[in-house]
Coordinates of C-alpha atoms in Angstrom, one line a residue:
M1 CA 0.2 2.9 18.0
K2 CA 2.8 2.5 20.8
N3 CA 2.8 -0.4 23.2
E4 CA 3.6 1.2 26.5
S5 CA 5.0 -1.9 28.2
S6 CA 7.6 -2.7 25.5
G7 CA 8.1 0.8 23.9
I8 CA 7.6 -0.8 20.5
T9 CA 5.5 1.0 17.9
N10 CA 2.9 -1.1 16.1
N11 CA 2.0 -0.3 12.5
F12 CA -1.1 -1.1 10.6
P13 CA 0.4 -1.3 7.1
Y14 CA -1.2 -1.8 3.7
W15 CA -0.2 -1.3 0.1
S16 CA -2.0 0.8 -2.5
I17 CA -1.4 -0.1 -6.1
S18 CA -2.5 2.0 -9.0
Y19 CA -2.2 2.2 -12.8
A20 CA -3.0 5.4 -14.6
E21 CA -2.7 5.0 -18.4
R22 CA -5.5 7.5 -18.6
F23 CA -8.5 8.5 -16.5
P24 CA -10.2 7.0 -14.7
M25 CA -7.3 5.7 -12.7
Q26 CA -7.4 2.1 -11.6
K27 CA -6.6 1.5 -8.0
T28 CA -6.6 -1.4 -5.5
K29 CA -5.1 -2.1 -2.1
T30 CA -4.1 -5.0 0.1
K31 CA -5.7 -5.8 3.4
V32 CA -4.4 -4.0 6.5
I33 CA -2.1 -6.1 8.7
E34 CA -2.9 -5.1 12.2
G35 CA -0.2 -4.3 14.8
N36 CA 2.7 -5.8 12.9
C37 CA 6.1 -4.3 12.2
N38 CA 7.1 -7.3 9.9
P39 CA 3.9 -7.9 7.8
V40 CA 3.6 -10.6 5.1
W41 CA 0.9 -10.3 2.5
N42 CA -0.4 -13.1 0.4
D43 CA -3.0 -11.0 -1.4
E44 CA -3.6 -11.4 -5.1
L45 CA -4.5 -8.1 -6.8
T46 CA -5.6 -7.5 -10.4
L47 CA -5.4 -4.4 -12.6
T48 CA -6.4 -4.4 -16.3
M49 CA -3.6 -2.9 -18.3
K50 CA -4.1 -1.7 -21.9
D51 CA -0.5 -0.3 -22.2
P52 CA 2.2 -2.6 -20.8
K53 CA 4.7 0.3 -21.0
A54 CA 2.8 2.4 -18.5
P55 CA 4.2 2.2 -15.0
I56 CA 2.6 0.8 -11.9
H57 CA 2.6 3.1 -8.8
I58 CA 2.8 1.4 -5.4
A59 CA 2.7 3.1 -2.0
M60 CA 2.7 1.8 1.5
Y61 CA 0.6 3.4 4.2
D62 CA 0.1 3.0 7.9
K63 CA -3.7 3.0 8.6
D64 CA -4.8 5.5 11.2
M65 CA -8.3 5.5 12.8
F66 CA -8.7 9.2 13.6
S67 CA -6.4 11.0 11.0
N68 CA -5.1 10.6 7.5
D69 CA -3.1 7.4 6.9
D70 CA 0.7 8.0 7.1
S71 CA 2.8 7.4 4.0
M72 CA 5.6 4.9 4.7
G73 CA 7.1 4.9 1.2
M74 CA 6.3 4.7 -2.5
A75 CA 7.8 3.6 -5.8
E76 CA 7.0 3.5 -9.5
I77 CA 7.7 0.3 -11.4
D78 CA 8.2 0.0 -15.1
L79 CA 7.1 -3.4 -16.4
W80 CA 8.5 -3.0 -19.9

């Protein structure tokens, strides 16, 4: 969302975290930080892992009200 007076674009970012050792995939997400281009999260999220060698998938999205959320980036993290 663009602020017309300043020309700055505001984002509504959140993180999606998933773990897919096998189906069904576990997934959780952070809260949405409204109108902030430099968000800070202090959320605590929990996923139950049976195989510590399986990677965690994280993705950041920009929440949209009237269309699909925009992908802002993603990564896969090996914990082992």
